[in-house]
Protein backbone atom coordinates (compact mmCIF):
# COMPACT_ATOMS: atom_id res chain seq x y z
CA UNK A 1 0.00 0.00 0.00
CA UNK A 2 1.18 3.46 -0.72
CA UNK A 3 1.21 6.41 1.66
CA UNK A 4 -2.09 7.83 0.35
CA UNK A 5 -3.95 4.57 1.08
CA UNK A 6 -2.74 4.55 4.69
CA UNK A 7 -3.82 8.17 5.07
CA UNK A 8 -7.28 7.33 3.67
CA UNK A 9 -7.65 4.38 6.03
CA UNK A 10 -6.71 6.50 9.06
CA UNK A 11 -8.96 9.34 7.89
CA UNK A 12 -11.90 7.01 7.47
CA UNK A 13 -11.17 5.47 10.87
CA UNK A 14 -11.36 8.92 12.47
CA UNK A 15 -14.78 9.52 10.89
CA UNK A 16 -16.12 6.07 11.83
CA UNK A 17 -14.86 6.22 15.42
CA UNK A 18 -16.13 9.76 16.00
CA UNK A 19 -19.53 9.04 14.44
CA UNK A 20 -19.81 5.81 16.43
CA UNK A 21 -19.03 7.61 19.67
CA UNK A 22 -21.55 10.40 19.02
CA UNK A 23 -24.43 8.26 17.75
CA UNK A 24 -24.02 5.21 19.97
CA UNK A 25 -23.81 7.40 23.05
CA UNK A 26 -27.13 8.99 22.04
CA UNK A 27 -28.84 5.62 21.45
CA UNK A 28 -29.69 4.70 25.06
CA UNK A 29 -30.77 8.22 26.04
CA UNK A 30 -34.34 8.92 27.09
CA UNK A 31 -36.95 7.72 24.60
CA UNK A 32 -38.78 10.23 22.49
CA UNK A 33 -42.50 9.42 22.62
CA UNK A 34 -43.54 10.17 19.06
CA UNK A 35 -40.92 8.53 16.83
CA UNK A 36 -39.96 5.77 19.23
CA UNK A 37 -43.61 5.03 19.92
CA UNK A 38 -44.52 4.79 16.25
CA UNK A 39 -41.44 2.95 14.99
CA UNK A 40 -41.16 0.20 17.62
CA UNK A 41 -44.61 -1.42 17.17
CA UNK A 42 -44.14 -1.60 13.40
CA UNK A 43 -40.69 -3.17 13.81
CA UNK A 44 -41.98 -5.72 16.32
CA UNK A 45 -44.92 -6.53 14.06
CA UNK A 46 -42.69 -7.07 11.03
CA UNK A 47 -40.32 -9.20 13.15
CA UNK A 48 -43.32 -11.37 14.04
CA UNK A 49 -44.35 -11.82 10.41
CA UNK A 50 -46.99 -9.12 10.10
CA UNK A 51 -47.44 -7.12 6.90
CA UNK A 52 -47.00 -3.35 6.92
CA UNK A 53 -50.22 -1.43 6.13
CA UNK A 54 -52.24 -4.61 6.32
CA UNK A 55 -51.57 -6.05 9.77
CA UNK A 56 -49.51 -3.26 11.35
CA UNK A 57 -49.41 0.48 10.72
CA UNK A 58 -46.23 2.31 9.81
CA UNK A 59 -46.64 6.03 9.24
CA UNK A 60 -43.36 6.26 7.36
CA UNK A 61 -43.62 3.40 4.90
CA UNK A 62 -42.43 -0.16 4.81
CA UNK A 63 -38.68 0.01 4.11
CA UNK A 64 -37.67 1.36 7.50
CA UNK A 65 -40.14 -0.99 9.21
CA UNK A 66 -38.63 -3.97 7.35
CA UNK A 67 -35.05 -3.04 8.27
CA UNK A 68 -35.90 -2.24 11.88
CA UNK A 69 -37.99 -5.42 11.98
CA UNK A 70 -34.93 -7.41 10.90
CA UNK A 71 -32.92 -5.84 13.73
CA UNK A 72 -35.71 -6.66 16.20
CA UNK A 73 -35.88 -10.22 14.88
CA UNK A 74 -32.13 -10.68 15.31
CA UNK A 75 -31.56 -8.84 18.60
CA UNK A 76 -34.88 -8.77 20.42
CA UNK A 77 -37.99 -6.62 20.73
CA UNK A 78 -36.48 -3.74 22.65
CA UNK A 79 -36.58 -0.02 21.99
CA UNK A 80 -32.82 0.07 22.34
CA UNK A 81 -32.55 -2.33 19.39
CA UNK A 82 -34.06 0.11 16.90
CA UNK A 83 -32.21 3.04 18.44
CA UNK A 84 -28.85 1.26 18.08
CA UNK A 85 -29.85 0.21 14.56
CA UNK A 86 -30.50 3.87 13.73
CA UNK A 87 -27.18 4.88 15.27
CA UNK A 88 -25.38 2.32 13.11
CA UNK A 89 -27.16 3.61 10.01
CA UNK A 90 -26.01 7.13 10.93
CA UNK A 91 -22.41 5.86 11.18
CA UNK A 92 -22.85 4.37 7.69
CA UNK A 93 -24.16 7.76 6.48
CA UNK A 94 -21.09 9.54 7.90
CA UNK A 95 -18.87 6.94 6.21
CA UNK A 96 -20.65 7.31 2.86
CA UNK A 97 -20.41 11.10 3.16
CA UNK A 98 -16.65 10.82 3.74
CA UNK A 99 -16.24 8.52 0.72
CA UNK A 100 -18.35 10.77 -1.52
CA UNK A 101 -16.53 13.97 -0.53
CA UNK A 102 -13.14 12.27 -0.76
CA UNK A 103 -14.00 11.02 -4.24
CA UNK A 104 -15.23 14.40 -5.50
CA UNK A 105 -12.66 16.70 -3.88
CA UNK A 106 -9.65 14.35 -3.75
CA UNK A 107 -8.84 15.82 -0.35
CA UNK A 108 -8.98 13.65 2.72
CA UNK A 109 -8.85 16.71 5.00
CA UNK A 110 -11.92 18.19 3.31
CA UNK A 111 -13.70 14.85 3.52
CA UNK A 112 -12.87 14.49 7.23
CA UNK A 113 -13.92 18.07 7.92
CA UNK A 114 -17.27 17.87 6.14
CA UNK A 115 -18.07 14.47 7.62
CA UNK A 116 -17.23 15.53 11.18
CA UNK A 117 -19.12 18.82 10.83
CA UNK A 118 -22.15 16.78 9.72
CA UNK A 119 -21.74 14.41 12.68
CA UNK A 120 -21.44 17.27 15.18
CA UNK A 121 -24.29 19.25 13.59
CA UNK A 122 -26.55 16.21 13.39
CA UNK A 123 -30.12 17.51 13.76
CA UNK A 124 -31.08 14.58 15.96
CA UNK A 125 -28.71 15.88 18.59
CA UNK A 126 -31.03 18.85 19.06
CA UNK A 127 -32.98 18.08 22.16
CA UNK A 128 -36.70 18.35 21.47
CA UNK A 129 -39.17 17.34 24.17
CA UNK A 130 -36.13 16.71 26.37
CA UNK A 131 -34.83 13.76 24.33
CA UNK A 132 -32.74 13.22 21.19
CA UNK A 133 -34.65 12.12 18.11
CA UNK A 134 -32.83 8.96 17.05
CA UNK A 135 -34.98 6.46 15.13
CA UNK A 136 -36.02 8.82 12.37
CA UNK A 137 -37.27 6.95 9.31
CA UNK A 138 -35.42 9.46 7.13
CA UNK A 139 -32.09 8.11 8.43
CA UNK A 140 -32.47 4.97 6.31
CA UNK A 141 -33.44 6.96 3.24
CA UNK A 142 -30.47 9.29 3.67
CA UNK A 143 -28.20 6.22 3.66
CA UNK A 144 -29.88 4.96 0.47
CA UNK A 145 -29.53 8.38 -1.20
CA UNK A 146 -25.82 8.62 -0.42
CA UNK A 147 -25.23 5.02 -1.49
CA UNK A 148 -26.94 5.73 -4.81
CA UNK A 149 -24.49 8.51 -5.63
PDB file of N, CA and C in Angstrom, residues 63-143:
ATOM      1  N   UNK A  63     -40.103   0.336   4.181  1.00  0.00           N
ATOM      2  CA  UNK A  63     -38.678   0.005   4.108  1.00  0.00           C
ATOM      3  C   UNK A  63     -38.015   0.103   5.477  1.00  0.00           C
ATOM      4  N   UNK A  64     -38.241   1.208   6.171  1.00  0.00           N
ATOM      5  CA  UNK A  64     -37.670   1.356   7.503  1.00  0.00           C
ATOM      6  C   UNK A  64     -38.231   0.302   8.447  1.00  0.00           C
ATOM      7  N   UNK A  65     -39.533   0.034   8.345  1.00  0.00           N
ATOM      8  CA  UNK A  65     -40.142  -0.993   9.206  1.00  0.00           C
ATOM      9  C   UNK A  65     -39.517  -2.359   8.937  1.00  0.00           C
ATOM     10  N   UNK A  66     -39.260  -2.683   7.680  1.00  0.00           N
ATOM     11  CA  UNK A  66     -38.626  -3.971   7.354  1.00  0.00           C
ATOM     12  C   UNK A  66     -37.228  -4.059   7.959  1.00  0.00           C
ATOM     13  N   UNK A  67     -36.423  -3.008   7.775  1.00  0.00           N
ATOM     14  CA  UNK A  67     -35.049  -3.043   8.274  1.00  0.00           C
ATOM     15  C   UNK A  67     -35.002  -3.052   9.804  1.00  0.00           C
ATOM     16  N   UNK A  68     -35.842  -2.223  10.423  1.00  0.00           N
ATOM     17  CA  UNK A  68     -35.895  -2.241  11.881  1.00  0.00           C
ATOM     18  C   UNK A  68     -36.481  -3.562  12.374  1.00  0.00           C
ATOM     19  N   UNK A  69     -37.426  -4.120  11.622  1.00  0.00           N
ATOM     20  CA  UNK A  69     -37.988  -5.421  11.978  1.00  0.00           C
ATOM     21  C   UNK A  69     -36.934  -6.516  11.934  1.00  0.00           C
ATOM     22  N   UNK A  70     -36.023  -6.442  10.979  1.00  0.00           N
ATOM     23  CA  UNK A  70     -34.926  -7.406  10.903  1.00  0.00           C
ATOM     24  C   UNK A  70     -34.027  -7.281  12.138  1.00  0.00           C
ATOM     25  N   UNK A  71     -33.736  -6.045  12.526  1.00  0.00           N
ATOM     26  CA  UNK A  71     -32.925  -5.836  13.729  1.00  0.00           C
ATOM     27  C   UNK A  71     -33.628  -6.382  14.962  1.00  0.00           C
ATOM     28  N   UNK A  72     -34.934  -6.149  15.063  1.00  0.00           N
ATOM     29  CA  UNK A  72     -35.705  -6.659  16.201  1.00  0.00           C
ATOM     30  C   UNK A  72     -35.741  -8.180  16.180  1.00  0.00           C
ATOM     31  N   UNK A  73     -35.876  -8.762  15.002  1.00  0.00           N
ATOM     32  CA  UNK A  73     -35.882 -10.221  14.876  1.00  0.00           C
ATOM     33  C   UNK A  73     -34.547 -10.814  15.343  1.00  0.00           C
ATOM     34  N   UNK A  74     -33.454 -10.162  14.976  1.00  0.00           N
ATOM     35  CA  UNK A  74     -32.126 -10.681  15.310  1.00  0.00           C
ATOM     36  C   UNK A  74     -31.711 -10.415  16.756  1.00  0.00           C
ATOM     37  N   UNK A  75     -32.090  -9.252  17.294  1.00  0.00           N
ATOM     38  CA  UNK A  75     -31.556  -8.844  18.596  1.00  0.00           C
ATOM     39  C   UNK A  75     -32.597  -8.654  19.694  1.00  0.00           C
ATOM     40  N   UNK A  76     -33.859  -8.848  19.378  1.00  0.00           N
ATOM     41  CA  UNK A  76     -34.879  -8.775  20.417  1.00  0.00           C
ATOM     42  C   UNK A  76     -35.775  -7.555  20.317  1.00  0.00           C
ATOM     43  N   UNK A  77     -36.996  -7.692  20.842  1.00  0.00           N
ATOM     44  CA  UNK A  77     -37.993  -6.615  20.732  1.00  0.00           C
ATOM     45  C   UNK A  77     -37.830  -5.537  21.802  1.00  0.00           C
ATOM     46  N   UNK A  78     -36.765  -4.791  21.684  1.00  0.00           N
ATOM     47  CA  UNK A  78     -36.478  -3.737  22.648  1.00  0.00           C
ATOM     48  C   UNK A  78     -36.341  -2.408  21.914  1.00  0.00           C
ATOM     49  N   UNK A  79     -36.733  -1.357  22.573  1.00  0.00           N
ATOM     50  CA  UNK A  79     -36.581  -0.023  21.986  1.00  0.00           C
ATOM     51  C   UNK A  79     -35.117   0.267  21.683  1.00  0.00           C
ATOM     52  N   UNK A  80     -34.239  -0.170  22.556  1.00  0.00           N
ATOM     53  CA  UNK A  80     -32.817   0.065  22.344  1.00  0.00           C
ATOM     54  C   UNK A  80     -32.320  -0.586  21.049  1.00  0.00           C
ATOM     55  N   UNK A  81     -32.946  -1.668  20.638  1.00  0.00           N
ATOM     56  CA  UNK A  81     -32.549  -2.332  19.392  1.00  0.00           C
ATOM     57  C   UNK A  81     -32.704  -1.400  18.203  1.00  0.00           C
ATOM     58  N   UNK A  82     -33.872  -0.764  18.072  1.00  0.00           N
ATOM     59  CA  UNK A  82     -34.056   0.109  16.897  1.00  0.00           C
ATOM     60  C   UNK A  82     -33.267   1.411  17.049  1.00  0.00           C
ATOM     61  N   UNK A  83     -33.014   1.832  18.247  1.00  0.00           N
ATOM     62  CA  UNK A  83     -32.210   3.036  18.441  1.00  0.00           C
ATOM     63  C   UNK A  83     -30.739   2.767  18.093  1.00  0.00           C
ATOM     64  N   UNK A  84     -30.216   1.615  18.467  1.00  0.00           N
ATOM     65  CA  UNK A  84     -28.849   1.255  18.083  1.00  0.00           C
ATOM     66  C   UNK A  84     -28.768   1.021  16.577  1.00  0.00           C
ATOM     67  N   UNK A  85     -29.796   0.392  16.011  1.00  0.00           N
ATOM     68  CA  UNK A  85     -29.849   0.208  14.557  1.00  0.00           C
ATOM     69  C   UNK A  85     -29.759   1.565  13.857  1.00  0.00           C
ATOM     70  N   UNK A  86     -30.534   2.537  14.324  1.00  0.00           N
ATOM     71  CA  UNK A  86     -30.504   3.875  13.728  1.00  0.00           C
ATOM     72  C   UNK A  86     -29.133   4.526  13.895  1.00  0.00           C
ATOM     73  N   UNK A  87     -28.512   4.331  15.046  1.00  0.00           N
ATOM     74  CA  UNK A  87     -27.176   4.879  15.274  1.00  0.00           C
ATOM     75  C   UNK A  87     -26.170   4.264  14.301  1.00  0.00           C
ATOM     76  N   UNK A  88     -26.290   2.982  14.061  1.00  0.00           N
ATOM     77  CA  UNK A  88     -25.383   2.316  13.114  1.00  0.00           C
ATOM     78  C   UNK A  88     -25.609   2.835  11.698  1.00  0.00           C
ATOM     79  N   UNK A  89     -26.860   3.051  11.333  1.00  0.00           N
ATOM     80  CA  UNK A  89     -27.158   3.613  10.006  1.00  0.00           C
ATOM     81  C   UNK A  89     -26.559   5.017   9.892  1.00  0.00           C
ATOM     82  N   UNK A  90     -26.618   5.800  10.963  1.00  0.00           N
ATOM     83  CA  UNK A  90     -26.008   7.134  10.934  1.00  0.00           C
ATOM     84  C   UNK A  90     -24.488   7.060  10.791  1.00  0.00           C
ATOM     85  N   UNK A  91     -23.854   6.059  11.374  1.00  0.00           N
ATOM     86  CA  UNK A  91     -22.411   5.858  11.175  1.00  0.00           C
ATOM     87  C   UNK A  91     -22.139   5.514   9.710  1.00  0.00           C
ATOM     88  N   UNK A  92     -22.987   4.695   9.122  1.00  0.00           N
ATOM     89  CA  UNK A  92     -22.853   4.372   7.692  1.00  0.00           C
ATOM     90  C   UNK A  92     -23.013   5.636   6.848  1.00  0.00           C
ATOM     91  N   UNK A  93     -23.960   6.496   7.206  1.00  0.00           N
ATOM     92  CA  UNK A  93     -24.155   7.756   6.475  1.00  0.00           C
ATOM     93  C   UNK A  93     -22.897   8.617   6.567  1.00  0.00           C
ATOM     94  N   UNK A  94     -22.321   8.748   7.747  1.00  0.00           N
ATOM     95  CA  UNK A  94     -21.089   9.536   7.898  1.00  0.00           C
ATOM     96  C   UNK A  94     -19.965   8.943   7.057  1.00  0.00           C
ATOM     97  N   UNK A  95     -19.895   7.620   7.010  1.00  0.00           N
ATOM     98  CA  UNK A  95     -18.871   6.945   6.205  1.00  0.00           C
ATOM     99  C   UNK A  95     -19.099   7.193   4.715  1.00  0.00           C
ATOM    100  N   UNK A  96     -20.343   7.056   4.272  1.00  0.00           N
ATOM    101  CA  UNK A  96     -20.653   7.315   2.865  1.00  0.00           C
ATOM    102  C   UNK A  96     -20.389   8.772   2.491  1.00  0.00           C
ATOM    103  N   UNK A  97     -20.692   9.687   3.416  1.00  0.00           N
ATOM    104  CA  UNK A  97     -20.412  11.099   3.158  1.00  0.00           C
ATOM    105  C   UNK A  97     -18.917  11.323   2.996  1.00  0.00           C
ATOM    106  N   UNK A  98     -18.113  10.712   3.858  1.00  0.00           N
ATOM    107  CA  UNK A  98     -16.653  10.815   3.740  1.00  0.00           C
ATOM    108  C   UNK A  98     -16.196  10.298   2.367  1.00  0.00           C
ATOM    109  N   UNK A  99     -16.668   9.123   1.992  1.00  0.00           N
ATOM    110  CA  UNK A  99     -16.243   8.521   0.721  1.00  0.00           C
ATOM    111  C   UNK A  99     -16.653   9.399  -0.460  1.00  0.00           C
ATOM    112  N   UNK A 100     -17.865   9.928  -0.421  1.00  0.00           N
ATOM    113  CA  UNK A 100     -18.349  10.773  -1.517  1.00  0.00           C
ATOM    114  C   UNK A 100     -17.547  12.071  -1.624  1.00  0.00           C
ATOM    115  N   UNK A 101     -17.297  12.723  -0.504  1.00  0.00           N
ATOM    116  CA  UNK A 101     -16.528  13.971  -0.526  1.00  0.00           C
ATOM    117  C   UNK A 101     -15.083  13.697  -0.909  1.00  0.00           C
ATOM    118  N   UNK A 102     -14.527  12.624  -0.415  1.00  0.00           N
ATOM    119  CA  UNK A 102     -13.137  12.267  -0.761  1.00  0.00           C
ATOM    120  C   UNK A 102     -13.015  11.998  -2.248  1.00  0.00           C
ATOM    121  N   UNK A 103     -14.014  11.350  -2.818  1.00  0.00           N
ATOM    122  CA  UNK A 103     -14.001  11.022  -4.243  1.00  0.00           C
ATOM    123  C   UNK A 103     -14.152  12.270  -5.103  1.00  0.00           C
ATOM    124  N   UNK A 104     -14.989  13.209  -4.676  1.00  0.00           N
ATOM    125  CA  UNK A 104     -15.231  14.395  -5.499  1.00  0.00           C
ATOM    126  C   UNK A 104     -14.172  15.476  -5.317  1.00  0.00           C
ATOM    127  N   UNK A 105     -13.631  15.627  -4.113  1.00  0.00           N
ATOM    128  CA  UNK A 105     -12.664  16.701  -3.881  1.00  0.00           C
ATOM    129  C   UNK A 105     -11.215  16.225  -3.932  1.00  0.00           C
ATOM    130  N   UNK A 106     -10.996  14.939  -3.791  1.00  0.00           N
ATOM    131  CA  UNK A 106      -9.651  14.348  -3.751  1.00  0.00           C
ATOM    132  C   UNK A 106      -8.841  14.814  -2.542  1.00  0.00           C
ATOM    133  N   UNK A 107      -9.528  15.340  -1.551  1.00  0.00           N
ATOM    134  CA  UNK A 107      -8.843  15.823  -0.351  1.00  0.00           C
ATOM    135  C   UNK A 107      -9.389  15.090   0.863  1.00  0.00           C
ATOM    136  N   UNK A 108      -8.514  14.357   1.542  1.00  0.00           N
ATOM    137  CA  UNK A 108      -8.984  13.647   2.722  1.00  0.00           C
ATOM    138  C   UNK A 108      -9.296  14.609   3.859  1.00  0.00           C
ATOM    139  N   UNK A 109      -8.579  15.733   3.940  1.00  0.00           N
ATOM    140  CA  UNK A 109      -8.852  16.710   5.000  1.00  0.00           C
ATOM    141  C   UNK A 109     -10.231  17.337   4.816  1.00  0.00           C
ATOM    142  N   UNK A 110     -10.588  17.651   3.579  1.00  0.00           N
ATOM    143  CA  UNK A 110     -11.920  18.193   3.306  1.00  0.00           C
ATOM    144  C   UNK A 110     -12.984  17.160   3.633  1.00  0.00           C
ATOM    145  N   UNK A 111     -12.736  15.918   3.249  1.00  0.00           N
ATOM    146  CA  UNK A 111     -13.700  14.850   3.525  1.00  0.00           C
ATOM    147  C   UNK A 111     -13.882  14.631   5.019  1.00  0.00           C
ATOM    148  N   UNK A 112     -12.773  14.634   5.771  1.00  0.00           N
ATOM    149  CA  UNK A 112     -12.868  14.492   7.226  1.00  0.00           C
ATOM    150  C   UNK A 112     -13.639  15.670   7.805  1.00  0.00           C
ATOM    151  N   UNK A 113     -13.280  16.870   7.390  1.00  0.00           N
ATOM    152  CA  UNK A 113     -13.923  18.074   7.920  1.00  0.00           C
ATOM    153  C   UNK A 113     -15.415  18.096   7.678  1.00  0.00           C
ATOM    154  N   UNK A 114     -15.832  17.842   6.459  1.00  0.00           N
ATOM    155  CA  UNK A 114     -17.265  17.871   6.142  1.00  0.00           C
ATOM    156  C   UNK A 114     -17.997  16.766   6.885  1.00  0.00           C
ATOM    157  N   UNK A 115     -17.419  15.583   6.931  1.00  0.00           N
ATOM    158  CA  UNK A 115     -18.070  14.466   7.624  1.00  0.00           C
ATOM    159  C   UNK A 115     -18.219  14.742   9.111  1.00  0.00           C
ATOM    160  N   UNK A 116     -17.168  15.262   9.739  1.00  0.00           N
ATOM    161  CA  UNK A 116     -17.228  15.525  11.176  1.00  0.00           C
ATOM    162  C   UNK A 116     -18.131  16.716  11.504  1.00  0.00           C
ATOM    163  N   UNK A 117     -18.178  17.708  10.630  1.00  0.00           N
ATOM    164  CA  UNK A 117     -19.123  18.815  10.832  1.00  0.00           C
ATOM    165  C   UNK A 117     -20.548  18.279  10.763  1.00  0.00           C
ATOM    166  N   UNK A 118     -20.815  17.383   9.810  1.00  0.00           N
ATOM    167  CA  UNK A 118     -22.154  16.783   9.723  1.00  0.00           C
ATOM    168  C   UNK A 118     -22.466  15.983  10.986  1.00  0.00           C
ATOM    169  N   UNK A 119     -21.513  15.207  11.459  1.00  0.00           N
ATOM    170  CA  UNK A 119     -21.736  14.415  12.676  1.00  0.00           C
ATOM    171  C   UNK A 119     -22.039  15.334  13.856  1.00  0.00           C
ATOM    172  N   UNK A 120     -21.251  16.381  14.029  1.00  0.00           N
ATOM    173  CA  UNK A 120     -21.442  17.265  15.179  1.00  0.00           C
ATOM    174  C   UNK A 120     -22.681  18.152  15.041  1.00  0.00           C
ATOM    175  N   UNK A 121     -23.104  18.408  13.812  1.00  0.00           N
ATOM    176  CA  UNK A 121     -24.288  19.246  13.586  1.00  0.00           C
ATOM    177  C   UNK A 121     -25.535  18.410  13.341  1.00  0.00           C
ATOM    178  N   UNK A 122     -25.446  17.134  13.618  1.00  0.00           N
ATOM    179  CA  UNK A 122     -26.552  16.211  13.387  1.00  0.00           C
ATOM    180  C   UNK A 122     -27.834  16.761  14.016  1.00  0.00           C
ATOM    181  N   UNK A 123     -28.895  16.917  13.223  1.00  0.00           N
ATOM    182  CA  UNK A 123     -30.123  17.509  13.759  1.00  0.00           C
ATOM    183  C   UNK A 123     -30.761  16.684  14.867  1.00  0.00           C
ATOM    184  N   UNK A 124     -30.531  15.401  14.886  1.00  0.00           N
ATOM    185  CA  UNK A 124     -31.083  14.577  15.956  1.00  0.00           C
ATOM    186  C   UNK A 124     -30.486  14.873  17.310  1.00  0.00           C
ATOM    187  N   UNK A 125     -29.332  15.535  17.316  1.00  0.00           N
ATOM    188  CA  UNK A 125     -28.710  15.884  18.587  1.00  0.00           C
ATOM    189  C   UNK A 125     -29.433  17.045  19.256  1.00  0.00           C
ATOM    190  N   UNK A 126     -30.234  17.768  18.476  1.00  0.00           N
ATOM    191  CA  UNK A 126     -31.025  18.849  19.062  1.00  0.00           C
ATOM    192  C   UNK A 126     -32.053  18.218  19.987  1.00  0.00           C
ATOM    193  N   UNK A 127     -32.084  18.678  21.187  1.00  0.00           N
ATOM    194  CA  UNK A 127     -32.985  18.082  22.159  1.00  0.00           C
ATOM    195  C   UNK A 127     -34.365  18.730  22.032  1.00  0.00           C
ATOM    196  N   UNK A 128     -35.322  17.919  21.610  1.00  0.00           N
ATOM    197  CA  UNK A 128     -36.704  18.354  21.474  1.00  0.00           C
ATOM    198  C   UNK A 128     -37.520  17.478  22.413  1.00  0.00           C
ATOM    199  N   UNK A 129     -38.383  18.047  23.164  1.00  0.00           N
ATOM    200  CA  UNK A 129     -39.171  17.339  24.167  1.00  0.00           C
ATOM    201  C   UNK A 129     -38.261  16.703  25.215  1.00  0.00           C
ATOM    202  N   UNK A 130     -37.037  17.205  25.351  1.00  0.00           N
ATOM    203  CA  UNK A 130     -36.134  16.707  26.366  1.00  0.00           C
ATOM    204  C   UNK A 130     -35.359  15.460  25.980  1.00  0.00           C
ATOM    205  N   UNK A 131     -35.517  14.984  24.736  1.00  0.00           N
ATOM    206  CA  UNK A 131     -34.826  13.762  24.328  1.00  0.00           C
ATOM    207  C   UNK A 131     -34.285  13.909  22.909  1.00  0.00           C
ATOM    208  N   UNK A 132     -33.229  13.185  22.565  1.00  0.00           N
ATOM    209  CA  UNK A 132     -32.743  13.217  21.185  1.00  0.00           C
ATOM    210  C   UNK A 132     -33.657  12.389  20.287  1.00  0.00           C
ATOM    211  N   UNK A 133     -33.811  12.841  19.067  1.00  0.00           N
ATOM    212  CA  UNK A 133     -34.649  12.117  18.109  1.00  0.00           C
ATOM    213  C   UNK A 133     -33.771  11.153  17.321  1.00  0.00           C
ATOM    214  N   UNK A 134     -33.755   9.890  17.696  1.00  0.00           N
ATOM    215  CA  UNK A 134     -32.834   8.962  17.050  1.00  0.00           C
ATOM    216  C   UNK A 134     -33.456   8.096  15.963  1.00  0.00           C
ATOM    217  N   UNK A 135     -34.550   7.387  16.188  1.00  0.00           N
ATOM    218  CA  UNK A 135     -34.979   6.456  15.133  1.00  0.00           C
ATOM    219  C   UNK A 135     -35.814   7.108  14.034  1.00  0.00           C
ATOM    220  N   UNK A 136     -35.318   8.181  13.476  1.00  0.00           N
ATOM    221  CA  UNK A 136     -36.023   8.821  12.374  1.00  0.00           C
ATOM    222  C   UNK A 136     -36.068   7.880  11.181  1.00  0.00           C
ATOM    223  N   UNK A 137     -37.200   7.765  10.525  1.00  0.00           N
ATOM    224  CA  UNK A 137     -37.275   6.948   9.311  1.00  0.00           C
ATOM    225  C   UNK A 137     -36.411   7.525   8.191  1.00  0.00           C
ATOM    226  N   UNK A 138     -36.210   8.829   8.190  1.00  0.00           N
ATOM    227  CA  UNK A 138     -35.420   9.455   7.131  1.00  0.00           C
ATOM    228  C   UNK A 138     -33.948   9.070   7.185  1.00  0.00           C
ATOM    229  N   UNK A 139     -33.482   8.534   8.307  1.00  0.00           N
ATOM    230  CA  UNK A 139     -32.086   8.111   8.430  1.00  0.00           C
ATOM    231  C   UNK A 139     -31.775   7.022   7.406  1.00  0.00           C
ATOM    232  N   UNK A 140     -32.665   6.065   7.268  1.00  0.00           N
ATOM    233  CA  UNK A 140     -32.467   4.971   6.311  1.00  0.00           C
ATOM    234  C   UNK A 140     -32.464   5.507   4.887  1.00  0.00           C
ATOM    235  N   UNK A 141     -33.366   6.423   4.591  1.00  0.00           N
ATOM    236  CA  UNK A 141     -33.443   6.958   3.237  1.00  0.00           C
ATOM    237  C   UNK A 141     -32.238   7.827   2.904  1.00  0.00           C
ATOM    238  N   UNK A 142     -31.696   8.528   3.891  1.00  0.00           N
ATOM    239  CA  UNK A 142     -30.475   9.294   3.668  1.00  0.00           C
ATOM    240  C   UNK A 142     -29.322   8.344   3.315  1.00  0.00           C
ATOM    241  N   UNK A 143     -29.245   7.212   3.982  1.00  0.00           N
ATOM    242  CA  UNK A 143     -28.205   6.224   3.662  1.00  0.00           C
ATOM    243  C   UNK A 143     -28.383   5.706   2.228  1.00  0.00           C
TER     244      UNK A 143
END
